[in-house]
Coordinates of C-alpha atoms and ligand atoms in Angstrom, one line a residue:
M111 CA 2.6 3.8 28.4
C112 CA 5.4 2.7 30.6
G113 CA 7.3 -0.5 29.9
I114 CA 7.7 -3.3 32.6
V115 CA 10.1 -6.1 32.5
G116 CA 11.1 -9.0 35.1
F117 CA 13.5 -11.7 35.3
I118 CA 14.2 -14.6 37.6
G119 CA 16.9 -17.2 36.7
A120 CA 20.2 -18.2 37.5
E121 CA 22.2 -15.2 35.9
E122 CA 22.6 -11.6 36.9
A123 CA 19.2 -10.0 36.4
A124 CA 20.2 -6.3 36.1
P125 CA 21.9 -6.4 32.7
I126 CA 19.1 -8.4 31.2
L127 CA 16.5 -5.9 32.7
L128 CA 18.3 -3.0 31.3
D129 CA 18.5 -4.7 28.0
G130 CA 14.7 -5.3 28.1
L131 CA 14.0 -1.8 29.1
S132 CA 16.1 -0.5 26.1
R133 CA 13.5 -2.3 23.8
L134 CA 10.6 -0.9 25.8
E135 CA 11.7 2.7 25.9
Y136 CA 9.2 3.7 23.0
R137 CA 6.5 3.1 25.7
G138 CA 7.8 6.0 27.8
Y139 CA 11.1 7.4 28.6
D140 CA 11.0 10.2 31.3
S141 CA 12.7 7.9 34.0
A142 CA 13.6 4.5 34.6
G143 CA 14.4 2.1 37.5
V144 CA 15.3 -1.6 38.6
A145 CA 15.0 -3.5 41.8
V146 CA 17.2 -6.6 42.1
Y147 CA 17.3 -9.0 44.9
G148 CA 20.6 -10.9 45.6
E149 CA 21.7 -13.0 48.6
G150 CA 23.7 -10.9 50.9
C151 CA 22.8 -7.8 49.0
G152 CA 19.1 -7.7 49.8
L153 CA 16.8 -5.6 47.7
Q154 CA 18.7 -3.0 45.7
V155 CA 16.6 -0.3 44.0
V156 CA 18.2 2.2 41.6
K157 CA 16.0 4.6 39.8
A158 CA 16.5 7.9 37.9
K159 CA 14.8 10.7 36.1
G160 CA 15.7 10.9 32.6
R161 CA 16.5 8.5 29.6
L162 CA 17.5 4.8 30.3
K163 CA 21.2 5.8 29.7
V164 CA 21.2 7.8 33.1
L165 CA 20.2 4.4 34.9
E166 CA 23.0 2.5 32.6
E167 CA 25.5 4.9 33.8
L168 CA 24.2 4.8 37.5
T169 CA 24.5 0.9 37.7
Q170 CA 27.4 0.5 35.4
N171 CA 25.2 -1.2 32.8
G172 CA 23.7 -3.3 35.6
R173 CA 27.0 -4.7 36.7
A174 CA 26.7 -2.8 40.3
L175 CA 23.7 -4.8 41.1
H176 CA 23.7 -8.3 42.0
G177 CA 21.1 -11.0 42.2
A178 CA 19.1 -13.3 39.8
A179 CA 15.6 -11.9 40.4
G180 CA 14.4 -8.3 39.6
V181 CA 12.0 -6.1 37.9
G182 CA 12.4 -3.0 35.8
H183 CA 10.5 0.0 34.5
T184 CA 10.7 2.8 31.9
R185 CA 8.0 5.5 32.6
W186 CA 5.7 7.9 31.0
A187 CA 4.4 10.0 33.7
T188 CA 0.8 10.1 34.8
H189 CA 0.5 10.8 38.4
G190 CA 3.6 13.0 39.5
E191 CA 6.2 14.7 37.7
P192 CA 9.2 12.9 36.2
S193 CA 11.6 12.8 39.2
D194 CA 13.8 10.2 41.0
V195 CA 11.3 9.7 43.7
N196 CA 8.4 9.3 41.3
S197 CA 10.2 6.7 39.4
H198 CA 9.5 3.0 39.5
P199 CA 9.9 0.5 41.0
Q200 CA 7.9 2.1 44.0
V201 CA 9.0 0.3 47.4
S202 CA 6.9 -0.2 50.5
A203 CA 8.0 1.8 53.6
D204 CA 9.6 -1.4 55.2
G205 CA 11.5 -2.1 52.1
R206 CA 10.2 -5.5 51.6
F207 CA 8.2 -5.0 48.2
A208 CA 9.2 -3.5 44.9
V209 CA 6.4 -2.8 42.3
V210 CA 6.6 -1.7 38.9
H211 CA 3.3 -0.6 37.2
N212 CA 1.9 0.3 33.8
G213 CA -1.6 1.7 33.8
I214 CA -3.6 3.9 36.5
I215 CA -4.9 3.0 39.9
E216 CA -8.1 5.0 39.7
N217 CA -9.1 4.8 43.3
Y218 CA -5.5 5.4 44.6
V219 CA -6.6 8.7 46.8
E220 CA -9.2 6.6 48.7
I221 CA -6.6 3.7 49.4
K222 CA -3.8 6.3 50.0
E223 CA -6.1 8.1 52.6
F224 CA -7.1 4.8 54.1
L225 CA -3.4 3.9 54.6
Q226 CA -2.4 7.2 55.9
S227 CA -5.2 7.0 58.5
K228 CA -3.2 3.8 59.6
G229 CA 0.0 5.8 59.9
V230 CA 1.6 4.9 56.6
E231 CA 3.8 7.7 55.1
F232 CA 4.0 8.1 51.4
V233 CA 7.1 9.4 49.7
S234 CA 5.9 9.8 46.0
Q235 CA 3.0 11.4 44.2
T236 CA 2.4 8.3 42.2
D237 CA -0.7 6.2 42.3
T238 CA 1.6 3.1 42.1
E239 CA 2.9 3.6 45.5
V240 CA -0.3 2.6 47.2
V241 CA 0.3 -0.8 45.6
A242 CA 3.6 -1.3 47.3
Q243 CA 2.2 0.1 50.6
L244 CA -1.1 -2.1 50.5
L245 CA 1.1 -5.2 50.0
E246 CA 3.1 -4.3 53.2
Y247 CA -0.2 -3.6 54.9
Y248 CA -1.7 -6.9 54.2
Y249 CA 1.5 -9.0 54.3
K250 CA 1.7 -11.4 57.2
G251 CA 4.2 -13.9 55.8
G252 CA 2.0 -15.3 52.8
L253 CA 3.0 -13.4 49.6
L254 CA 0.0 -14.6 47.5
E255 CA -2.5 -13.8 50.3
A256 CA -1.0 -10.2 50.4
V257 CA -1.3 -9.9 46.6
G258 CA -4.9 -11.3 46.5
K259 CA -6.0 -8.9 49.3
T260 CA -4.3 -6.0 47.6
L261 CA -5.8 -6.6 44.2
E262 CA -9.4 -6.7 45.6
R263 CA -8.9 -3.1 46.5
L264 CA -7.4 -1.8 43.3
R265 CA -9.8 -0.2 40.7
G266 CA -8.4 0.9 37.2
A267 CA -5.9 -0.5 34.6
Y268 CA -2.7 -2.2 35.7
A269 CA 0.0 -4.6 34.8
L270 CA 2.2 -5.2 37.7
G271 CA 5.3 -6.7 38.3
I272 CA 6.1 -7.6 42.2
L273 CA 9.3 -8.6 43.9
C274 CA 9.3 -9.5 47.5
A275 CA 12.4 -9.6 49.5
D276 CA 11.1 -12.3 51.7
H277 CA 10.3 -14.5 48.6
P278 CA 13.1 -13.8 46.0
D279 CA 12.6 -17.1 44.4
M280 CA 9.5 -15.9 42.9
L281 CA 8.1 -12.7 40.8
I282 CA 4.6 -12.0 40.6
A283 CA 2.9 -10.6 37.3
V284 CA -0.7 -9.4 37.4
R285 CA -2.6 -8.2 34.4
Q286 CA -5.8 -6.0 34.3
D287 CA -6.4 -3.8 31.2
S288 CA -2.7 -3.3 30.4
P289 CA -0.7 -5.6 28.3
L290 CA 1.5 -8.2 30.0
I291 CA 3.2 -11.3 28.6
V292 CA 5.4 -13.9 30.2
G293 CA 8.6 -15.2 28.4
R294 CA 9.2 -18.7 29.3
G295 CA 12.9 -20.1 29.1
E296 CA 15.0 -23.0 30.3
G297 CA 16.0 -22.2 33.7
F298 CA 14.5 -18.7 33.7
Q299 CA 11.3 -16.8 33.2
M300 CA 10.5 -13.3 32.3
L301 CA 7.7 -10.8 32.4
A302 CA 7.3 -7.8 30.0
S303 CA 4.9 -5.4 28.5
D304 CA 5.5 -6.7 25.1
V305 CA 7.5 -9.4 23.4
T306 CA 10.4 -7.1 22.3
A307 CA 11.9 -7.1 25.7
V308 CA 12.2 -10.9 25.8
I309 CA 12.7 -12.1 22.3
K310 CA 16.6 -12.0 22.7
Y311 CA 16.3 -14.7 25.5
T312 CA 13.3 -16.7 24.6
R313 CA 10.9 -17.1 21.9
E314 CA 8.1 -18.9 23.8
V315 CA 5.6 -16.4 25.3
S316 CA 2.3 -16.6 27.0
Y317 CA -0.2 -13.7 26.9
L318 CA -2.0 -12.9 30.1
D319 CA -5.5 -12.1 30.2
D320 CA -7.3 -9.7 32.4
G321 CA -7.7 -10.8 35.9
E322 CA -4.8 -13.1 35.7
I323 CA -1.7 -13.8 38.2
A324 CA 1.3 -15.4 37.2
I325 CA 3.8 -16.7 39.5
L326 CA 7.1 -16.8 38.2
T327 CA 9.9 -19.2 39.4
R328 CA 13.1 -19.9 38.0
D329 CA 11.7 -23.2 36.6
G330 CA 8.5 -22.3 35.5
V331 CA 5.2 -20.3 35.4
E332 CA 1.8 -20.9 37.2
V333 CA -1.0 -18.9 36.2
M334 CA -4.3 -18.3 38.1
D335 CA -7.3 -16.5 37.3
R336 CA -9.1 -13.9 39.4
Y337 CA -10.7 -16.7 41.5
H338 CA -7.4 -18.3 42.1
Q339 CA -8.1 -21.3 39.8
R340 CA -5.3 -22.6 37.8
V341 CA -5.2 -21.8 34.1
D342 CA -3.4 -23.6 31.5
K343 CA -1.9 -21.0 29.5
P344 CA -1.1 -21.7 25.9
V345 CA 2.5 -21.1 24.8
S346 CA 3.2 -19.2 21.4
H347 CA 6.2 -19.0 19.3
V348 CA 7.4 -15.5 18.3
D349 CA 8.8 -16.0 14.8
W350 CA 10.4 -12.7 14.0
E351 CA 13.9 -11.9 14.1
I352 CA 15.6 -9.6 16.7
S353 CA 17.2 -7.7 14.0
A354 CA 13.4 -6.5 12.8
A355 CA 13.5 -4.5 15.9
E356 CA 17.0 -3.0 15.5
K357 CA 18.2 0.1 13.6
G358 CA 20.2 -2.0 10.9
G359 CA 22.7 0.9 10.1
Y360 CA 20.1 3.7 10.0
E361 CA 20.5 6.9 12.1
H362 CA 17.1 6.4 13.3
F363 CA 14.3 3.9 13.5
M364 CA 12.0 6.2 11.8
A365 CA 14.3 6.4 8.8
K366 CA 14.5 2.7 8.7
E367 CA 10.7 2.2 9.0
I368 CA 10.2 4.8 6.2
M369 CA 12.5 3.0 4.0
E370 CA 10.9 -0.6 4.8
Q371 CA 7.4 0.6 3.6
P372 CA 7.7 -1.1 0.1
Q373 CA 8.6 -4.2 1.6
A374 CA 6.0 -4.1 4.3
V375 CA 3.2 -3.1 1.9
R376 CA 4.3 -5.9 -0.6
K377 CA 3.9 -8.4 2.3
T378 CA 0.7 -7.2 3.4
I379 CA -0.7 -7.3 -0.1
S380 CA 0.7 -9.8 -2.4
T381 CA -0.4 -12.9 -0.4
R382 CA -4.0 -11.6 -0.3
I383 CA -4.6 -11.1 -4.2
R384 CA -5.2 -14.1 -6.3
E385 CA -6.3 -13.8 -10.0
G386 CA -7.5 -10.4 -9.5
R387 CA -9.6 -11.2 -6.4
V388 CA -9.1 -10.6 -2.7
V389 CA -8.5 -13.5 -0.4
M390 CA -8.4 -12.5 3.4
E391 CA -7.7 -15.1 6.0
G392 CA -10.0 -15.6 8.5
M393 CA -12.6 -13.2 7.2
E394 CA -16.1 -14.6 6.1
F395 CA -18.6 -11.8 5.2
S396 CA -21.6 -13.2 3.1
P397 CA -23.2 -11.1 0.5
A398 CA -26.4 -11.2 2.7
Y399 CA -24.4 -9.7 5.5
L400 CA -22.9 -7.0 3.6
R401 CA -26.1 -6.0 1.9
D402 CA -27.9 -5.8 5.3
M403 CA -24.9 -3.9 7.0
D404 CA -26.4 -0.5 8.0
K405 CA -23.1 1.2 8.6
L406 CA -19.5 0.8 9.0
Y407 CA -18.1 2.5 12.1
I408 CA -14.4 3.1 11.9
I409 CA -12.8 3.3 15.5
A410 CA -9.2 4.3 16.2
C411 CA -6.9 6.8 17.6
G412 CA -3.9 8.9 16.3
S413 CA -2.5 7.9 13.0
S414 CA -4.8 4.8 12.9
Y415 CA -7.7 7.4 12.9
H416 CA -6.2 9.2 10.0
V417 CA -6.1 5.7 8.1
G418 CA -9.8 5.8 9.0
M419 CA -10.3 9.3 7.4
V420 CA -8.8 7.9 4.1
A421 CA -11.0 4.8 4.6
K422 CA -14.2 6.8 4.8
Y423 CA -13.7 8.1 1.3
V424 CA -12.4 4.9 -0.2
L425 CA -15.1 2.5 1.3
E426 CA -18.1 4.9 0.7
K427 CA -17.1 5.1 -2.9
L428 CA -16.7 1.4 -3.3
L429 CA -19.4 0.2 -1.4
R430 CA -22.0 3.1 -1.4
K431 CA -22.7 2.4 2.4
P432 CA -22.4 5.0 5.2
V433 CA -19.1 5.1 6.9
E434 CA -18.6 6.9 10.1
V435 CA -15.1 7.5 11.6
T436 CA -14.8 8.3 15.2
L437 CA -12.0 8.8 17.6
A438 CA -12.1 5.8 20.1
S439 CA -11.9 8.1 23.0
E440 CA -15.1 10.0 21.9
F441 CA -16.9 6.8 20.8
R442 CA -17.0 5.4 24.2
Y443 CA -18.9 8.2 25.7
C444 CA -21.2 9.4 22.9
D445 CA -23.8 7.0 23.1
P446 CA -23.1 5.7 19.7
I447 CA -26.0 4.4 17.4
V448 CA -24.9 0.7 16.8
T449 CA -27.1 -2.2 15.7
K450 CA -26.5 -5.8 15.0
N451 CA -25.9 -4.9 11.6
T452 CA -23.3 -2.4 12.3
L453 CA -19.7 -3.4 11.3
A454 CA -17.1 -2.0 13.6
L455 CA -13.9 -1.7 12.1
V456 CA -11.2 -1.1 14.6
I457 CA -7.7 0.2 13.6
S458 CA -4.5 -0.2 15.8
Q459 CA -1.0 -0.8 15.2
S460 CA -0.3 -1.9 18.8
G461 CA -3.5 -3.6 19.4
E462 CA -3.3 -2.3 23.1
T463 CA -4.5 1.5 22.7
I464 CA -6.8 1.5 26.0
D465 CA -9.4 3.9 24.3
T466 CA -9.4 1.7 21.3
L467 CA -9.7 -1.5 23.3
A468 CA -12.5 0.0 25.5
A469 CA -14.4 1.3 22.4
M470 CA -14.2 -2.2 20.8
R471 CA -15.7 -3.7 23.9
E472 CA -18.5 -1.0 23.9
A473 CA -19.2 -1.8 20.2
K474 CA -19.3 -5.4 20.9
R475 CA -21.6 -4.9 23.8
L476 CA -23.9 -3.0 21.7
G477 CA -24.2 -5.9 19.2
A478 CA -21.9 -4.7 16.5
R479 CA -19.6 -7.4 14.8
V480 CA -16.0 -6.4 15.2
L481 CA -13.4 -6.6 12.6
A482 CA -9.8 -5.3 13.6
I483 CA -6.9 -4.2 11.6
V484 CA -3.9 -4.9 13.9
N485 CA -0.1 -5.2 13.6
V486 CA 0.9 -7.0 17.0
V487 CA 0.0 -10.6 16.8
G488 CA -1.4 -11.7 20.1
S489 CA -2.4 -8.1 21.3
T490 CA -5.4 -7.6 23.1
I491 CA -7.4 -6.0 20.4
A492 CA -6.4 -8.9 18.1
R493 CA -7.5 -11.5 20.6
E494 CA -10.9 -10.0 21.4
A495 CA -12.1 -8.9 18.0
D496 CA -14.4 -11.2 16.1
G497 CA -12.1 -11.0 13.1
V498 CA -8.6 -9.8 12.7
L499 CA -6.6 -8.6 9.6
Y500 CA -3.1 -8.5 10.4
T501 CA -0.8 -5.8 8.8
W502 CA 2.5 -7.4 8.2
A503 CA 4.6 -4.4 9.1
G504 CA 7.0 -6.1 11.6
P505 CA 7.9 -4.4 14.7
E506 CA 7.5 -0.6 14.6
I507 CA 9.8 1.0 17.2
A508 CA 9.8 4.8 16.3
V509 CA 7.1 6.7 18.2
A510 CA 6.0 8.4 14.9
T511 CA 4.3 5.8 12.9
T512 CA 5.1 5.3 9.2
K513 CA 5.2 1.7 8.0
A514 CA 2.1 0.9 10.3
Y515 CA 0.1 3.6 8.7
S516 CA 1.0 2.5 5.2
T517 CA 0.2 -1.2 5.8
Q518 CA -3.2 -0.3 7.6
L519 CA -4.0 1.8 4.5
A520 CA -3.1 -1.4 2.4
V521 CA -5.4 -3.5 4.4
V522 CA -8.2 -1.0 4.2
Y523 CA -7.9 -1.2 0.2
L524 CA -8.1 -4.9 0.3
L525 CA -11.1 -4.9 2.6
G526 CA -12.8 -2.4 0.5
L527 CA -12.2 -4.4 -2.6
S528 CA -13.1 -7.6 -1.0
F529 CA -16.3 -6.3 0.1
A530 CA -17.0 -4.6 -3.2
Q531 CA -16.4 -7.8 -5.2
T532 CA -18.6 -9.7 -2.7
M533 CA -21.4 -7.2 -3.0
G534 CA -20.9 -6.6 -6.6
T535 CA -20.5 -2.9 -6.4
V536 CA -17.6 -2.8 -8.6
S537 CA -17.5 -4.4 -12.2
E538 CA -15.1 -7.3 -12.7
E539 CA -12.9 -4.8 -14.7
E540 CA -12.9 -2.2 -12.0
G541 CA -12.1 -4.8 -9.5
A542 CA -9.3 -6.3 -11.6
A543 CA -7.8 -2.8 -12.2
L544 CA -7.9 -1.9 -8.5
A545 CA -6.2 -5.2 -7.7
E546 CA -3.6 -4.6 -10.3
A547 CA -2.9 -1.2 -9.0
L548 CA -2.5 -2.6 -5.4
L549 CA 0.0 -5.0 -6.4
A550 CA 2.1 -2.4 -8.3
L551 CA 1.9 -0.1 -5.2
P552 CA 5.4 -1.4 -3.6
G553 CA 7.2 -0.6 -6.8
K554 CA 5.7 3.0 -6.9
L555 CA 6.7 3.3 -3.2
E556 CA 10.2 2.5 -4.1
E557 CA 10.2 5.3 -6.9
V558 CA 9.0 7.8 -4.3
L559 CA 11.8 6.7 -1.9
E560 CA 14.4 7.1 -4.5
R561 CA 13.6 10.8 -4.8
R562 CA 13.9 11.5 -1.1
Q563 CA 16.7 13.9 -1.7
D564 CA 14.2 16.4 -3.3
V565 CA 12.2 16.4 0.0
Q566 CA 15.4 16.8 1.9
Y567 CA 16.1 19.8 -0.1
F568 CA 12.7 21.5 0.6
A569 CA 13.1 20.6 4.2
S570 CA 16.6 22.4 4.4
L571 CA 14.5 25.5 3.1
C572 CA 11.5 25.3 5.3
F573 CA 12.8 24.0 8.7
N574 CA 12.6 27.2 10.5
H575 CA 8.9 28.1 9.8
P576 CA 7.2 28.8 13.1
S577 CA 3.8 27.3 11.7
I578 CA 2.9 25.3 8.6
F579 CA -0.6 24.6 7.1
F580 CA -1.5 21.4 5.1
I581 CA -4.4 21.9 2.8
G582 CA -6.3 19.5 0.5
R583 CA -9.7 18.3 -0.6
N584 CA -11.2 14.8 -0.3
L585 CA -8.5 12.0 -0.1
D586 CA -5.9 14.8 -0.1
Y587 CA -7.3 16.4 2.9
A588 CA -7.2 12.8 4.7
V589 CA -3.5 12.4 4.0
G590 CA -2.9 16.1 4.9
L591 CA -4.1 15.3 8.5
E592 CA -1.3 12.7 8.9
G593 CA 1.4 14.8 7.3
S594 CA 0.5 17.7 9.7
L595 CA 0.6 15.2 12.7
K596 CA 3.8 13.7 11.7
L597 CA 5.4 17.1 11.6
K598 CA 4.2 18.5 14.8
E599 CA 5.0 15.1 16.6
I600 CA 8.6 15.1 15.9
S601 CA 9.8 18.6 14.8
Y602 CA 7.5 20.5 17.5
I603 CA 6.4 22.9 14.6
H604 CA 2.9 24.2 15.0
S605 CA 0.8 22.8 12.3
E606 CA -2.9 22.6 11.0
A607 CA -4.4 20.5 8.5
Y608 CA -7.4 22.0 6.8
A609 CA -10.0 20.8 4.1
A610 CA -8.9 23.4 1.7
G611 CA -12.5 24.7 1.0
E612 CA -12.9 25.3 4.7
L613 CA -9.7 27.6 5.1
K614 CA -11.6 30.7 4.2
H615 CA -14.1 30.2 7.2
G616 CA -11.5 31.3 9.7
T617 CA -8.2 30.1 9.4
I618 CA -7.1 32.1 6.5
S619 CA -6.8 34.7 8.9
L620 CA -3.6 33.2 10.1
I621 CA -1.9 33.3 6.5
E622 CA 0.4 36.1 6.4
P623 CA 3.4 37.0 4.0
G624 CA 5.9 34.0 4.4
T625 CA 3.6 31.5 6.0
L626 CA 4.4 27.9 4.6
V627 CA 1.4 26.1 3.0
V628 CA 1.7 22.5 2.0
A629 CA -0.9 22.1 -0.8
L630 CA -2.0 18.5 -1.6
A631 CA -3.3 18.2 -5.2
S632 CA -3.1 14.5 -6.2
Y633 CA -6.8 13.8 -6.2
S634 CA -7.3 14.7 -9.6
P635 CA -11.1 15.3 -10.0
L636 CA -10.5 18.3 -7.5
F637 CA -7.2 19.5 -8.9
E638 CA -8.6 22.9 -10.2
K639 CA -10.7 23.5 -7.2
L640 CA -7.7 22.8 -4.9
M641 CA -5.7 25.1 -7.3
S642 CA -8.2 28.1 -6.5
N643 CA -7.4 27.6 -2.9
V644 CA -3.7 27.7 -3.5
V645 CA -4.1 31.1 -5.4
E646 CA -6.2 32.3 -2.3
V647 CA -3.4 31.7 0.0
K648 CA -0.6 33.0 -2.6
S649 CA -2.6 36.2 -2.7
R650 CA -2.2 36.6 0.9
G651 CA 1.6 36.0 0.7
A652 CA 1.9 32.4 1.6
R653 CA 4.8 30.3 0.4
V654 CA 3.5 27.2 -1.2
L655 CA 4.9 23.7 -1.3
G656 CA 2.8 21.7 -3.6
L657 CA 2.4 18.0 -3.7
T658 CA 1.0 16.4 -6.7
T659 CA 1.4 13.6 -9.4
A660 CA 3.9 13.7 -12.1
D661 CA 1.3 14.5 -14.7
L662 CA 0.2 17.6 -12.9
A663 CA 3.4 18.9 -11.5
E664 CA 4.1 21.3 -14.4
E665 CA 0.7 22.9 -14.0
M666 CA 1.0 23.1 -10.3
G667 CA 4.4 24.7 -10.6
K668 CA 2.9 27.6 -12.5
T669 CA 1.4 28.7 -9.2
A670 CA 3.3 26.9 -6.3
D671 CA 6.7 27.9 -5.2
Y672 CA 7.9 24.4 -5.2
V673 CA 6.6 21.0 -6.3
I674 CA 7.2 17.6 -5.2
A675 CA 5.9 15.0 -7.7
V676 CA 4.8 11.5 -7.0
P677 CA 4.0 8.8 -9.5
R678 CA 0.2 8.3 -10.5
T679 CA -1.7 5.3 -9.3
H680 CA -5.3 4.4 -9.1
P681 CA -6.9 7.6 -7.7
L682 CA -8.2 5.9 -4.6
L683 CA -4.6 4.4 -4.0
Q684 CA -2.9 7.8 -4.3
P685 CA -2.8 8.6 -0.5
S686 CA -0.4 5.6 -0.2
L687 CA 2.1 7.4 -2.3
D688 CA 1.5 10.9 -1.2
V689 CA 1.9 10.2 2.6
V690 CA 5.7 9.1 1.9
P691 CA 7.1 12.7 1.2
L692 CA 5.1 14.1 4.0
Q693 CA 6.8 11.4 6.3
L694 CA 10.1 12.4 4.8
F695 CA 9.4 16.0 5.2
A696 CA 8.7 15.6 8.8
Y697 CA 11.7 13.5 9.5
Y698 CA 14.2 15.8 7.5
V699 CA 12.7 18.9 9.2
A700 CA 13.1 17.4 12.7
L701 CA 16.7 16.3 11.7
Q702 CA 17.6 19.9 10.7
R703 CA 16.1 21.3 13.9
G704 CA 18.3 18.6 16.1
C705 CA 15.1 17.1 17.5
D706 CA 15.0 13.4 19.2
I707 CA 13.3 11.7 16.4
D708 CA 12.5 8.5 17.6
K709 CA 11.5 9.7 21.0
P710 CA 9.7 12.9 20.9
R711 CA 9.0 14.9 23.9
N712 CA 5.7 13.9 25.8
L713 CA 4.9 11.2 23.7
A714 CA 4.7 7.3 23.9
K715 CA 4.1 4.8 21.3
S716 CA 1.6 2.6 23.0
V717 CA -1.1 4.6 24.9
T718 CA -2.4 2.3 27.7
V719 CA -4.0 5.1 29.8
E720 CA -7.1 7.0 29.0
Ligands
LIG110 C1 0.1 6.8 20.0 C2 1.0 6.8 18.9 C3 0.6 7.1 17.5 C4 -0.6 6.2 17.2 C5 -1.6 6.1 18.3 C6 -2.7 5.0 18.1 O1 -0.4 8.2 19.9 O2 2.3 7.8 19.1 O3 1.6 6.9 16.4 O4 -1.1 6.2 15.9 O5 -1.1 6.1 19.4 O6 -2.0 3.8 18.3 P1 -2.4 2.5 17.7 O7 -1.3 1.3 18.3 O8 -3.8 2.1 18.4 O9 -2.4 2.6 16.4

């Protein structure tokens, strides 16, 4: 939520800030702004409601602002509607401080009332303005003193970038529970919510930890902890190419990322299987630990949670241990039953989702061991978990996740197989067959993608439906949850995913002549049961789009109106193939409807507020 960027060096800052913001727009995009300090020009602030392109036009792509130090922001509104005045940077009444913020200042009302009682007048509805005004209130000439006193009063989550007109030779970066990195260059330094904003300029980055304050000058960075003690921050090298975060000829990032799935899944799987056995880096789970494990608790949000839903079926089947899947936002406040023998499996593409991070910390506090499946190297969840399994999906930019989902699923399979082989809950042959099927998955994903025109055709028939149902049983139900979410996220069509057997306990009342039902029937043991549910909705006039494996397509076609077929794989792996036509379906429906596919309304990719 919200992206922040800062630059201090010898060049004009504004074009660099705008370029950085263009790479952070996935974090929020209802308004944007920059503040730049230049000799003779003072502090220049331009901010505007709307997409970044509005700001680019207002500033002539940054050329209208002069100065070599500045901060920028792209917003996902929490406090105060999207508007020019609520956009960041927020500026103190005396015009001395410009502040960009990601997170929420939870005690902002109390601070605002305190400052108002001292005569300070506020202009915005944001929580962030209290930071700028507090800085002014405490400022007596010493910037660090004012920052220190201000931070003492703040409660909540924040990543801050601060520029002071009296000290234009420095930028201040502060991190508390919201991600922030520092990019280190020769003769310039940057701050940003994530590495995508700085990678064009430098690959050397430091990840700030909670409570840390970084002072950036043109020539270097000094980091202090909350007690103002100097901290030696390690510098990490980011080794992926900038092209990985660009569209590469596709109309949308989502299309590019859908098409990248075979390659991403291959990268995630291939190095981790040797001679039929799974070898996972940095993961040591002894047979005794796994034998004594009382429960596997899966904690995640959004699509990562949907991966968890598939994982429950897969892991319970492979391990015969209870698996509980819970939404991170619920886990935190449900007094969860966790023991030292509980393994918490945390799934997060970004590694920064605040609810998932907080739930992970709670699980740790309660004594669980925490294993995280994460895509972003160096993210907070990756750094704080006891063990990390990376999904090698590369940067994912589209708000609607596709390749991250697929690679998370691949890691779940690897994990399940690895545990099952260690525990002896699968035979040698069963294990080898699953390993072989896993290695064959990327090739089968390519086959699914080759037939994307079929899905495009169905999308052209269905894009005007006001409401679409997804039904399935077992693994098909879990995949349906993701298919339904993808559709509503980007096409704004109302959609529900239902366990097919549950439909008649209420929701079938919504099926009327012409209602579109997407019936998932790839889980062969329950094919006939699912087909009974298809007949039930057909009897009430539903139009049915079936999704099944090639060998069952003809049978399904006898009842369904249309059928999309995917290749058959090991039954537990089938979700990996089934999800792809559903992603494509959502994509093509949204395309037909003229939606802003990569930046759907009201959403953000990285949700760093509760
Ligand atoms: C947001 C994104 C979703 C994502 C969810 C969890 O809502 O739009 O695509 O699944 O956050 O994110 P995470 O980074 O923790 O997987």
